[in-house]
Amino acid sequence: MIQKEWMTVTNQRNIANRIYELTVRGGMVASMEPGQFVHIRTGDSFEPLLRRPISIAAINPEKSEFTMLYRVEGRGTEVLAAKRAGDKIDVLGPLGNGFPIGEAKQKAVLIGGGIGVPPLYELACQLNARGVETVHVLGFETAEAVFYEKEFSVLGETHITTVDGTHGIKGFVTHVMNELPTDFDVYYSCGPSPMLKAVEELYVDKKGFLSYEQRMGCGIGACFACVCKTNDERDYVKVCSDGPVFPAKVVVAG
Amino acid sequence: MNRLKVTLPGLELSNPIMPASGCFGFGKEFAGLYDLSQLGAIMIKATTREMRFGNPTPRVAETAAGMLNAIGLQNPGLDKVMTQELPYLEQFDVPIIANVAGTTTEDYAEVARAISTAPNVKALEINISCPNVKEGGITFGTNPKIAQALTEAVKAVSAVPVYIKLSPNVTDITEIAKAVEAGGADGLTMINTLLGMRLDAQTGKPVLANRTGGLSGPSIKPVALRMVYDVRKQTDLPIIGMGGVSTLDDVIDFLSVGADAVAVGTANFVNPFICPELIEELPGKLDELGIKTVQELTGRSHQYELANHRA
């Protein structure tokens, strides 16, 4: 059930270049799943006007808290980055359909790119809790943009790539994926469209689930801003309400 | 007595507030959030004869106190709207205003004829003002003669009253209003979005894939108010006013310049509960203003015409 709730900020910190970790508390947390997102009204004026979709990175039902990792890109995220413990924020959620965690039995590969990495963290936590081995391949632009390397390493084999080679392996996630054994049941991926396309092509015979990003208006399926063409019988899908996670080979990446 | 009640051609509204077309899909998404029967009416998304995919993405961009969109009239087409979307909405006790779009007069007439027979469609809103499609849309709404002819064609086949949605992207909106009145329009809805652009400052590249889009949100309210005000002086046709309605004061303002009812657009994206919240708060606002019914508000700004002061 989608709710609109004033949630309380419990912690905010800058963890990498322009990357912030924001934890908030509220009742909505009880119904969250990995891969879903929230839509946040960052201020209370008409500037910025629209909500900002932000993925759910970690869920803590015991404390009724969840954590978001976001990159400051413009006015909305700038305003959000100024929030401090005790502040209230207007959150709409949980939105969309998350990763089907039951598809993984023994071993899963999780591939993330940049700000597509966060939703994979809660997924990795939940898969580990179910006894599924997780291998993580995480790509970033540069060393300063890398985050959550330690957090992922605790959960399983973790490979970091940077485009400029300043940390981890130089290149894209596909450089690592080419070398990895393919003895896994399923892969999950989130990141920019070209990366998702490359992942889909490399693991063409494997079962996979991809989380897409698309500019959104309403976040609930009413405005038709975030539609994508598909390879199945549907004329189109909406990333916000039909996704953001889709089985591989369904969405024609834009 | 229901002090919020408004009666318009084809429409018995329990209150004057409704979601605007294009900002509410076909209602299903919002039905998961609240009981749609609370709404005065629902203006559903534009329907065309064939299914339309719409424009390439990105289709929305934020601007100062507003947003640009270039959705491009994406919809599942007349048949699916008739067999799937409208029957779903029958479970709610709320009149539906069906927004009709097309690329030719024949398109408009065919969609209007068919969709006006749906049991819950109580009025049509003819979209001659969409700025985001290459053919049809705004081309019908910027020339008085063409607008009048299209109104006549739709009126001839519609089983329910016809409201024409006016574009602000014209030199004189009152000319178009008078033309569609001459064509037999039962009412007006106004305004549609203002054609605009946003660029990436680094590269100079337009942010929208379509390059241009329709501006909506609080930033367009002063333009919309002025246009409703001007049109109200020229015609007695009922007007459903819209353009940046986000607060209760905005509702009052639109009624004051002469609107009979008010539609909420972009604000539904900012706060999906905005319509029921405004409806709930409206009686308190009437009390605050010392006003008994919403009809008393309609057109009250016109008493301050300069000519009256001179007299």
Coordinates of C-alpha atoms in Angstrom, one line a residue:
Chain A
M1 CA 0.0 0.0 0.0
I2 CA 1.4 3.4 -1.0
Q3 CA 1.5 5.9 1.8
K4 CA 2.6 9.5 2.1
E5 CA 4.3 10.0 5.4
W6 CA 6.3 12.6 7.2
M7 CA 9.4 10.6 8.2
T8 CA 12.1 11.7 10.7
V9 CA 15.7 12.0 9.6
T10 CA 17.9 10.0 12.1
N11 CA 21.2 10.3 10.3
Q12 CA 22.8 11.9 7.3
R13 CA 26.4 11.8 6.2
N14 CA 28.6 12.4 3.1
I15 CA 30.2 9.1 2.2
A16 CA 31.9 9.8 -1.2
N17 CA 32.1 12.6 -3.7
R18 CA 28.6 14.0 -3.9
I19 CA 27.2 10.8 -2.4
Y20 CA 25.1 11.0 0.7
E21 CA 23.7 8.4 3.1
L22 CA 20.4 9.4 4.6
T23 CA 18.5 7.3 7.2
V24 CA 14.9 8.1 8.1
R25 CA 12.4 6.6 10.5
G26 CA 8.7 5.9 10.0
G27 CA 5.9 3.3 9.7
M28 CA 6.3 2.9 6.0
V29 CA 9.5 0.9 6.5
A30 CA 7.4 -2.2 7.5
S31 CA 6.3 -2.8 3.9
M32 CA 9.5 -2.1 2.0
E33 CA 11.3 -4.6 -0.2
P34 CA 14.7 -4.4 -1.9
G35 CA 14.6 -2.8 -5.3
Q36 CA 11.6 -0.5 -4.5
F37 CA 12.0 3.2 -4.3
V38 CA 10.5 6.2 -2.6
H39 CA 9.5 9.6 -4.0
I40 CA 10.6 12.5 -1.8
R41 CA 9.4 16.1 -1.7
T42 CA 12.8 17.7 -0.8
G43 CA 11.4 21.1 0.3
D44 CA 8.1 22.7 1.2
S45 CA 8.1 25.4 -1.4
F46 CA 7.3 25.3 -5.2
E47 CA 11.1 25.3 -5.9
P48 CA 12.0 22.6 -6.4
L49 CA 8.5 21.4 -7.3
L50 CA 8.5 17.8 -8.2
R51 CA 9.4 14.9 -6.0
R52 CA 12.7 13.0 -6.4
P53 CA 12.7 9.2 -6.9
I54 CA 15.4 7.6 -4.7
S55 CA 16.1 3.9 -4.3
I56 CA 16.0 2.1 -1.0
A57 CA 19.5 0.9 0.0
A58 CA 18.9 -0.6 3.4
I59 CA 15.9 -1.6 5.4
N60 CA 15.8 -2.0 9.2
P61 CA 12.3 -3.1 10.3
E62 CA 13.3 -3.5 13.9
K63 CA 14.2 0.2 14.2
S64 CA 11.5 1.3 11.6
E65 CA 14.4 2.9 9.6
F66 CA 15.5 2.8 6.0
T67 CA 18.6 4.2 4.3
M68 CA 19.0 5.9 1.0
L69 CA 22.2 6.6 -0.9
Y70 CA 21.9 9.4 -3.4
R71 CA 24.1 11.6 -5.5
V72 CA 23.7 15.4 -5.4
E73 CA 22.8 16.2 -8.9
G74 CA 20.7 19.4 -8.8
R75 CA 18.6 21.6 -6.7
G76 CA 16.3 18.9 -5.2
T77 CA 19.1 16.7 -4.0
E78 CA 21.0 19.8 -2.7
V79 CA 18.1 20.6 -0.5
L80 CA 17.9 17.0 0.6
A81 CA 21.6 17.0 1.5
A82 CA 21.0 19.8 3.9
K83 CA 18.6 17.8 6.1
R84 CA 19.8 16.9 9.5
A85 CA 18.8 14.5 12.3
G86 CA 15.4 15.4 13.6
D87 CA 14.2 17.1 10.4
K88 CA 11.0 15.7 8.8
I89 CA 10.7 14.8 5.2
D90 CA 7.7 14.1 3.0
V91 CA 8.0 10.6 1.7
L92 CA 5.7 8.8 -0.8
G93 CA 6.3 5.0 -0.9
P94 CA 7.1 2.3 -1.1
L95 CA 6.8 2.5 -4.9
G96 CA 7.4 0.0 -7.7
N97 CA 8.2 -3.6 -7.7
G98 CA 11.5 -4.8 -6.3
F99 CA 13.9 -7.7 -7.0
P100 CA 12.4 -11.2 -6.8
I101 CA 14.8 -12.6 -4.2
G102 CA 13.2 -16.0 -4.3
E103 CA 14.7 -16.6 -7.7
A104 CA 18.1 -17.1 -6.2
K105 CA 18.8 -20.6 -4.7
Q106 CA 22.6 -21.1 -4.3
K107 CA 24.5 -18.2 -5.8
A108 CA 23.7 -14.8 -7.3
V109 CA 25.8 -12.2 -9.1
L110 CA 24.9 -8.6 -8.4
I111 CA 26.1 -6.0 -10.8
G112 CA 25.8 -2.3 -10.1
G113 CA 26.9 0.9 -11.7
G114 CA 27.3 4.3 -9.9
I115 CA 24.1 5.4 -8.2
G116 CA 22.6 2.0 -9.4
V117 CA 24.7 0.3 -6.6
P118 CA 22.5 1.3 -3.6
P119 CA 19.4 -1.0 -4.2
L120 CA 21.8 -4.0 -4.5
Y121 CA 22.9 -3.5 -0.9
E122 CA 19.6 -4.5 0.7
L123 CA 19.2 -7.2 -1.9
A124 CA 22.6 -8.7 -0.9
C125 CA 21.7 -8.5 2.8
Q126 CA 18.5 -10.3 2.3
L127 CA 20.0 -12.9 -0.1
N128 CA 22.8 -13.6 2.5
A129 CA 20.2 -14.0 5.2
R130 CA 18.5 -16.7 3.1
G131 CA 21.9 -18.5 2.7
V132 CA 22.5 -17.5 -0.9
E133 CA 26.1 -16.7 -1.8
T134 CA 26.4 -13.3 -3.5
V135 CA 29.2 -12.0 -5.8
H136 CA 29.2 -8.2 -6.3
V137 CA 30.6 -6.4 -9.3
L138 CA 30.4 -2.6 -8.7
G139 CA 31.5 0.0 -11.2
F140 CA 32.2 3.6 -10.5
E141 CA 33.7 6.6 -12.4
T142 CA 36.7 7.2 -10.2
A143 CA 38.1 6.4 -6.7
E144 CA 36.3 9.4 -5.1
A145 CA 32.9 8.2 -6.2
V146 CA 33.3 4.7 -4.7
F147 CA 31.1 3.9 -1.7
Y148 CA 30.0 0.9 0.4
E149 CA 33.0 -1.3 -0.7
K150 CA 33.5 -2.6 2.9
E151 CA 29.8 -3.1 3.4
F152 CA 29.5 -5.3 0.3
S153 CA 32.8 -7.1 1.1
V154 CA 31.4 -8.3 4.4
L155 CA 28.6 -10.0 2.5
G156 CA 30.6 -11.7 -0.3
E157 CA 33.2 -11.6 -3.0
T158 CA 33.3 -8.0 -4.2
H159 CA 35.0 -6.6 -7.3
I160 CA 35.3 -2.8 -7.7
T161 CA 36.0 -1.2 -11.1
T162 CA 36.7 2.4 -11.9
V163 CA 36.6 3.9 -15.4
D164 CA 39.8 5.8 -14.8
G165 CA 41.5 3.0 -12.9
T166 CA 42.1 5.1 -9.7
H167 CA 40.7 2.3 -7.6
G168 CA 40.1 -1.4 -8.1
I169 CA 40.2 -2.7 -11.7
K170 CA 40.4 -0.2 -14.5
G171 CA 37.4 -0.3 -16.9
F172 CA 33.7 -1.3 -16.8
V173 CA 31.9 -4.0 -14.8
T174 CA 31.9 -6.2 -17.9
H175 CA 35.7 -6.5 -17.7
V176 CA 35.3 -8.4 -14.4
M177 CA 32.1 -10.2 -15.5
N178 CA 34.0 -11.7 -18.5
E179 CA 36.4 -13.4 -16.0
L180 CA 33.8 -14.6 -13.5
P181 CA 32.6 -18.2 -13.4
T182 CA 29.0 -18.6 -14.5
D183 CA 28.0 -21.1 -11.9
F184 CA 25.3 -18.8 -10.5
D185 CA 21.4 -19.2 -10.7
V186 CA 20.5 -15.7 -11.3
Y187 CA 21.9 -12.2 -11.7
Y188 CA 20.5 -8.8 -10.6
S189 CA 21.7 -5.5 -11.9
C190 CA 21.0 -1.8 -11.5
G191 CA 22.7 1.0 -13.3
P192 CA 22.8 3.2 -16.4
S193 CA 21.0 1.8 -19.5
P194 CA 24.1 1.0 -21.6
M195 CA 25.5 -1.0 -18.6
L196 CA 22.2 -2.9 -18.3
K197 CA 22.3 -3.7 -22.0
A198 CA 25.9 -4.9 -21.8
V199 CA 25.1 -7.2 -18.8
E200 CA 22.0 -8.6 -20.6
E201 CA 24.1 -9.4 -23.7
L202 CA 26.9 -11.0 -21.7
Y203 CA 24.6 -13.2 -19.6
V204 CA 22.2 -13.9 -22.5
D205 CA 21.6 -17.5 -21.3
K206 CA 21.2 -16.7 -17.7
K207 CA 18.1 -15.7 -15.7
G208 CA 18.4 -12.0 -14.7
F209 CA 16.5 -9.1 -13.3
L210 CA 17.4 -5.5 -14.2
S211 CA 16.4 -2.3 -12.5
Y212 CA 15.9 0.7 -14.8
E213 CA 16.2 4.4 -14.3
Q214 CA 14.0 6.8 -16.2
R215 CA 13.0 10.4 -15.6
M216 CA 9.6 10.4 -13.7
G217 CA 6.8 12.8 -13.1
C218 CA 4.4 11.2 -10.6
G219 CA 6.2 8.0 -9.6
I220 CA 2.9 6.1 -9.4
G221 CA 2.0 5.3 -13.1
A222 CA -0.3 8.2 -13.8
C223 CA 1.7 10.6 -15.9
F224 CA 3.3 8.3 -18.6
A225 CA 6.6 10.1 -18.4
C226 CA 8.8 7.0 -17.7
V227 CA 7.5 4.5 -20.3
C228 CA 9.7 2.1 -22.2
K229 CA 9.0 -0.2 -25.2
T230 CA 9.1 -3.9 -24.6
N231 CA 9.9 -7.1 -26.3
D232 CA 6.8 -8.9 -25.0
E233 CA 3.1 -8.6 -25.9
R234 CA 2.7 -5.4 -23.9
D235 CA 2.7 -2.2 -25.9
Y236 CA 4.8 -0.5 -23.2
V237 CA 5.7 -0.6 -19.6
K238 CA 6.1 2.2 -17.0
V239 CA 9.3 2.1 -15.1
C240 CA 7.8 3.6 -11.9
S241 CA 4.8 1.3 -11.5
D242 CA 5.5 -1.8 -13.7
G243 CA 9.2 -1.7 -12.6
P244 CA 11.7 -0.5 -11.9
V245 CA 12.8 -4.1 -11.8
F246 CA 12.0 -6.2 -15.0
P247 CA 13.2 -9.6 -16.0
A248 CA 16.1 -9.5 -18.5
K249 CA 15.1 -9.1 -22.2
V250 CA 11.7 -7.5 -21.5
V251 CA 12.5 -3.8 -21.7
V252 CA 14.0 -2.2 -24.8
A253 CA 16.6 0.0 -23.2
G254 CA 16.2 3.6 -24.3
Chain B
M1 CA -27.9 21.6 1.2
N2 CA -24.5 20.8 -0.3
R3 CA -22.8 24.2 -0.4
L4 CA -20.0 22.8 -2.7
K5 CA -22.4 21.5 -5.3
V6 CA -22.0 22.8 -8.9
T7 CA -24.3 22.1 -11.8
L8 CA -22.9 22.4 -15.3
P9 CA -24.1 21.0 -18.7
G10 CA -24.1 17.3 -18.3
L11 CA -22.4 17.4 -14.9
E12 CA -23.8 17.3 -11.4
L13 CA -20.7 18.0 -9.4
S14 CA -20.7 17.3 -5.6
N15 CA -17.9 19.8 -5.4
P16 CA -16.0 22.0 -7.9
I17 CA -12.6 20.2 -7.7
M18 CA -11.4 17.6 -10.2
P19 CA -8.1 16.2 -11.5
A20 CA -7.1 17.6 -14.9
S21 CA -6.6 15.4 -17.9
G22 CA -3.1 14.0 -18.4
C23 CA -2.3 14.2 -14.7
F24 CA -4.5 11.4 -13.4
G25 CA -4.1 8.6 -16.0
F26 CA -7.3 6.7 -16.1
G27 CA -7.7 6.8 -12.4
K28 CA -6.5 3.4 -11.4
E29 CA -3.3 4.5 -9.8
F30 CA -5.1 7.0 -7.6
A31 CA -7.9 4.5 -6.8
G32 CA -5.2 2.7 -4.7
L33 CA -4.7 5.9 -2.6
Y34 CA -8.2 7.2 -1.9
D35 CA -11.9 6.8 -2.8
L36 CA -12.4 8.4 -6.2
S37 CA -16.1 9.1 -5.4
Q38 CA -14.9 12.0 -3.4
L39 CA -13.9 13.9 -6.5
G40 CA -16.2 16.4 -8.3
A41 CA -15.4 14.7 -11.5
I42 CA -12.5 13.0 -13.3
M43 CA -11.0 14.3 -16.5
I44 CA -9.3 11.2 -17.9
K45 CA -6.3 11.1 -20.1
A46 CA -6.7 12.0 -23.8
T47 CA -8.0 9.2 -25.9
T48 CA -7.2 8.8 -29.6
R49 CA -8.7 6.4 -32.1
E50 CA -5.6 4.2 -32.3
M51 CA -3.2 3.4 -29.5
R52 CA -0.4 6.0 -29.3
F53 CA 3.1 5.4 -27.8
G54 CA 3.9 9.1 -27.5
N55 CA 7.2 10.9 -27.6
P56 CA 10.7 9.6 -26.9
T57 CA 12.0 10.0 -23.3
P58 CA 13.0 12.1 -21.4
R59 CA 9.4 13.5 -21.5
V60 CA 9.4 15.6 -18.4
A61 CA 11.7 18.3 -17.0
E62 CA 11.5 20.4 -13.9
T63 CA 11.6 24.2 -14.3
A64 CA 11.1 27.1 -11.8
A65 CA 7.8 26.4 -10.0
G66 CA 6.7 24.2 -12.8
M67 CA 7.4 21.4 -15.1
L68 CA 7.6 20.8 -18.8
N69 CA 6.1 17.7 -20.4
A70 CA 6.1 16.2 -23.8
I71 CA 4.3 13.0 -23.2
G72 CA 2.7 13.1 -26.7
L73 CA -0.8 11.9 -25.9
Q74 CA 0.3 8.3 -25.0
N75 CA -2.9 6.2 -24.5
P76 CA -4.1 2.7 -25.2
G77 CA -6.6 3.8 -27.9
L78 CA -10.4 4.1 -28.1
D79 CA -11.2 0.4 -27.9
K80 CA -9.2 -0.3 -24.8
V81 CA -10.4 2.8 -23.1
M82 CA -14.0 1.8 -23.8
T83 CA -13.6 -1.9 -22.8
Q84 CA -11.1 -1.6 -19.9
E85 CA -10.5 1.9 -18.5
L86 CA -14.1 3.3 -18.4
P87 CA -15.8 0.2 -17.1
Y88 CA -13.2 0.1 -14.2
L89 CA -14.3 3.6 -13.2
E90 CA -18.0 2.6 -13.0
Q91 CA -17.5 1.4 -9.5
F92 CA -17.0 5.0 -8.4
D93 CA -19.9 7.5 -8.1
V94 CA -18.2 10.2 -10.0
P95 CA -18.9 11.7 -13.5
I96 CA -16.2 11.2 -16.1
I97 CA -15.1 13.9 -18.5
A98 CA -13.5 12.1 -21.4
N99 CA -10.7 14.0 -23.1
V100 CA -10.8 13.5 -26.9
A101 CA -7.8 14.0 -29.2
G102 CA -7.0 13.3 -32.8
T103 CA -5.1 14.2 -35.9
T104 CA -8.1 14.8 -38.2
T105 CA -11.6 16.0 -37.8
E106 CA -12.8 12.5 -38.6
D107 CA -10.6 11.1 -35.8
Y108 CA -12.1 13.5 -33.3
A109 CA -15.6 12.8 -34.4
E110 CA -15.2 9.0 -34.3
V111 CA -13.7 9.0 -30.8
A112 CA -16.3 11.6 -29.6
R113 CA -19.2 9.6 -30.9
A114 CA -18.1 6.3 -29.4
I115 CA -16.8 7.5 -26.1
S116 CA -19.8 9.7 -25.4
T117 CA -22.0 6.6 -25.3
A118 CA -20.1 5.1 -22.2
P119 CA -22.5 5.1 -19.3
N120 CA -20.2 7.1 -16.9
V121 CA -19.0 9.7 -19.5
K122 CA -21.1 12.7 -18.7
A123 CA -19.2 15.2 -20.8
L124 CA -16.4 15.5 -23.4
E125 CA -13.4 17.7 -23.2
I126 CA -12.1 18.3 -26.8
N127 CA -8.3 18.6 -26.8
I128 CA -7.6 21.1 -29.5
S129 CA -4.6 22.5 -27.5
C130 CA -2.0 19.7 -26.9
P131 CA 1.3 21.4 -27.8
N132 CA 3.2 18.1 -28.0
V133 CA 2.0 16.4 -31.1
K134 CA 3.0 17.1 -34.6
E135 CA -0.4 16.7 -36.2
G136 CA -3.7 17.7 -34.7
G137 CA -3.8 19.0 -31.2
I138 CA -2.9 22.6 -31.1
T139 CA -3.3 23.1 -34.8
F140 CA -7.0 22.9 -34.3
G141 CA -7.0 25.3 -31.4
T142 CA -5.1 28.2 -32.8
N143 CA -7.3 29.1 -35.8
P144 CA -10.8 30.3 -34.9
K145 CA -12.4 29.0 -38.1
I146 CA -10.9 25.5 -37.7
A147 CA -11.7 25.5 -34.0
Q148 CA -15.3 26.4 -34.8
A149 CA -15.6 23.7 -37.5
L150 CA -14.2 21.0 -35.3
T151 CA -16.6 22.0 -32.5
E152 CA -19.5 21.7 -34.9
A153 CA -18.3 18.3 -36.1
V154 CA -18.0 16.9 -32.6
K155 CA -21.3 18.4 -31.4
A156 CA -23.1 16.7 -34.3
V157 CA -22.1 13.3 -33.1
S158 CA -21.7 13.6 -29.3
A159 CA -24.3 12.1 -27.0
V160 CA -23.1 14.3 -24.1
P161 CA -22.3 18.0 -23.7
V162 CA -19.0 19.2 -25.3
Y163 CA -16.4 21.3 -23.5
I164 CA -13.5 22.7 -25.6
K165 CA -10.1 22.8 -24.0
L166 CA -8.4 26.1 -25.0
S167 CA -4.8 26.7 -25.7
P168 CA -2.9 29.7 -24.1
N169 CA -0.5 29.6 -27.1
V170 CA -2.5 32.1 -29.1
T171 CA -2.5 35.9 -29.5
D172 CA -6.1 36.3 -28.3
I173 CA -7.7 33.5 -26.5
T174 CA -11.1 35.2 -26.5
E175 CA -11.3 34.9 -30.2
I176 CA -11.0 31.1 -30.0
A177 CA -13.5 31.1 -27.1
K178 CA -16.1 33.0 -29.2
A179 CA -15.5 30.8 -32.2
V180 CA -16.1 27.5 -30.4
E181 CA -19.2 29.1 -28.7
A182 CA -20.5 29.9 -32.2
G183 CA -19.7 26.2 -33.1
G184 CA -22.1 25.1 -30.3
A185 CA -19.7 24.3 -27.5
D186 CA -21.5 23.7 -24.2
G187 CA -18.5 24.8 -22.1
L188 CA -14.8 25.7 -22.0
T189 CA -11.9 24.2 -20.1
M190 CA -8.8 26.4 -19.8
I191 CA -5.9 26.5 -20.0
N192 CA -3.8 23.8 -21.5
T193 CA 0.0 24.1 -21.1
L194 CA 2.2 26.9 -22.3
L195 CA 4.8 25.9 -24.9
G196 CA 8.3 26.1 -23.4
M197 CA 11.8 24.8 -23.4
R198 CA 14.6 23.9 -21.0
L199 CA 18.3 23.5 -21.9
D200 CA 21.2 21.8 -20.3
A201 CA 23.4 24.8 -19.5
Q202 CA 26.7 22.8 -20.1
T203 CA 25.9 21.7 -23.6
G204 CA 23.0 23.8 -24.8
K205 CA 21.1 20.6 -25.5
P206 CA 17.3 20.7 -24.9
V207 CA 16.5 18.5 -21.9
L208 CA 13.4 17.1 -23.5
A209 CA 13.8 14.6 -26.3
N210 CA 11.0 16.4 -28.1
R211 CA 13.0 19.7 -27.6
T212 CA 9.9 21.6 -26.5
G213 CA 7.1 20.8 -24.1
G214 CA 4.1 22.1 -22.3
L215 CA 4.8 24.2 -19.1
S216 CA 2.4 23.6 -16.2
G217 CA 2.4 24.1 -12.4
P218 CA 2.3 27.1 -10.1
S219 CA 4.4 29.2 -12.6
I220 CA 1.5 29.4 -15.1
K221 CA -1.3 30.3 -12.7
P222 CA -1.1 34.1 -13.3
V223 CA -1.4 33.5 -17.1
A224 CA -4.3 31.1 -16.6
L225 CA -6.1 33.5 -14.3
R226 CA -5.8 36.4 -16.7
M227 CA -7.1 34.2 -19.5
V228 CA -10.2 32.9 -17.6
Y229 CA -10.8 36.5 -16.5
D230 CA -10.7 37.8 -20.1
V231 CA -12.8 34.9 -21.6
R232 CA -15.4 35.3 -18.8
K233 CA -16.0 38.9 -20.0
Q234 CA -16.7 37.6 -23.5
T235 CA -19.0 34.6 -23.0
D236 CA -21.5 33.1 -20.6
L237 CA -20.3 29.5 -21.4
P238 CA -19.4 27.5 -18.3
I239 CA -15.7 27.4 -17.7
I240 CA -13.6 24.8 -15.9
G241 CA -10.5 26.6 -14.9
M242 CA -7.0 25.1 -14.5
G243 CA -3.4 26.1 -14.7
G244 CA -1.2 25.8 -11.6
V245 CA -3.9 25.1 -9.1
S246 CA -2.0 23.8 -6.0
T247 CA -3.6 25.4 -3.0
L248 CA -7.1 26.3 -1.7
D249 CA -6.4 30.0 -2.5
D250 CA -5.7 29.0 -6.1
V251 CA -9.2 27.3 -6.2
I252 CA -10.8 30.5 -4.8
D253 CA -8.8 32.6 -7.3
F254 CA -10.0 30.6 -10.3
L255 CA -13.6 30.8 -9.2
S256 CA -13.3 34.5 -8.5
V257 CA -12.1 35.2 -12.1
G258 CA -15.2 33.4 -13.4
A259 CA -14.5 29.7 -13.4
D260 CA -17.5 27.5 -12.4
A261 CA -15.2 24.6 -11.4
V262 CA -11.5 24.0 -11.1
A263 CA -9.2 21.2 -12.3
V264 CA -5.9 20.3 -10.5
G265 CA -3.1 19.2 -12.8
T266 CA 0.6 19.0 -11.9
A267 CA -0.1 19.3 -8.2
N268 CA -1.3 15.7 -8.3
F269 CA 2.3 14.7 -9.0
V270 CA 3.7 16.7 -6.1
N271 CA 1.0 15.5 -3.7
P272 CA -1.2 12.6 -5.0
F273 CA -3.7 13.4 -2.2
I274 CA -4.1 17.0 -3.2
C275 CA -7.7 16.7 -4.6
P276 CA -9.4 15.1 -1.6
E277 CA -7.4 17.5 0.7
L278 CA -8.6 20.6 -1.1
I279 CA -12.2 19.3 -1.2
E280 CA -12.1 18.6 2.5
E281 CA -10.7 22.0 3.3
L282 CA -13.0 24.0 1.0
P283 CA -16.0 24.5 3.4
G284 CA -13.7 25.9 6.1
K285 CA -12.4 28.4 3.5
L286 CA -15.9 29.4 2.6
D287 CA -16.6 30.1 6.3
E288 CA -13.5 32.1 6.6
L289 CA -14.5 34.2 3.6
G290 CA -18.1 34.5 4.9
I291 CA -19.5 32.9 1.8
K292 CA -22.3 30.3 1.8
T293 CA -21.8 28.5 -1.5
V294 CA -19.1 28.2 -4.2
Q295 CA -21.4 29.7 -6.8
E296 CA -21.2 33.0 -4.8
L297 CA -17.5 33.1 -5.5
T298 CA -17.8 32.6 -9.3
G299 CA -16.9 35.8 -11.2
R300 CA -16.7 38.1 -8.1
S301 CA -13.4 39.7 -9.3
H302 CA -15.3 41.3 -12.2
Q303 CA -17.0 43.8 -9.9
Y304 CA -13.7 45.6 -9.7
E305 CA -13.6 46.4 -13.5
L306 CA -11.9 49.8 -14.1
A307 CA -14.9 51.0 -16.0
N308 CA -17.2 50.6 -13.0
H309 CA -14.9 52.7 -10.9
R310 CA -14.9 55.5 -13.5
A311 CA -18.6 55.6 -13.6

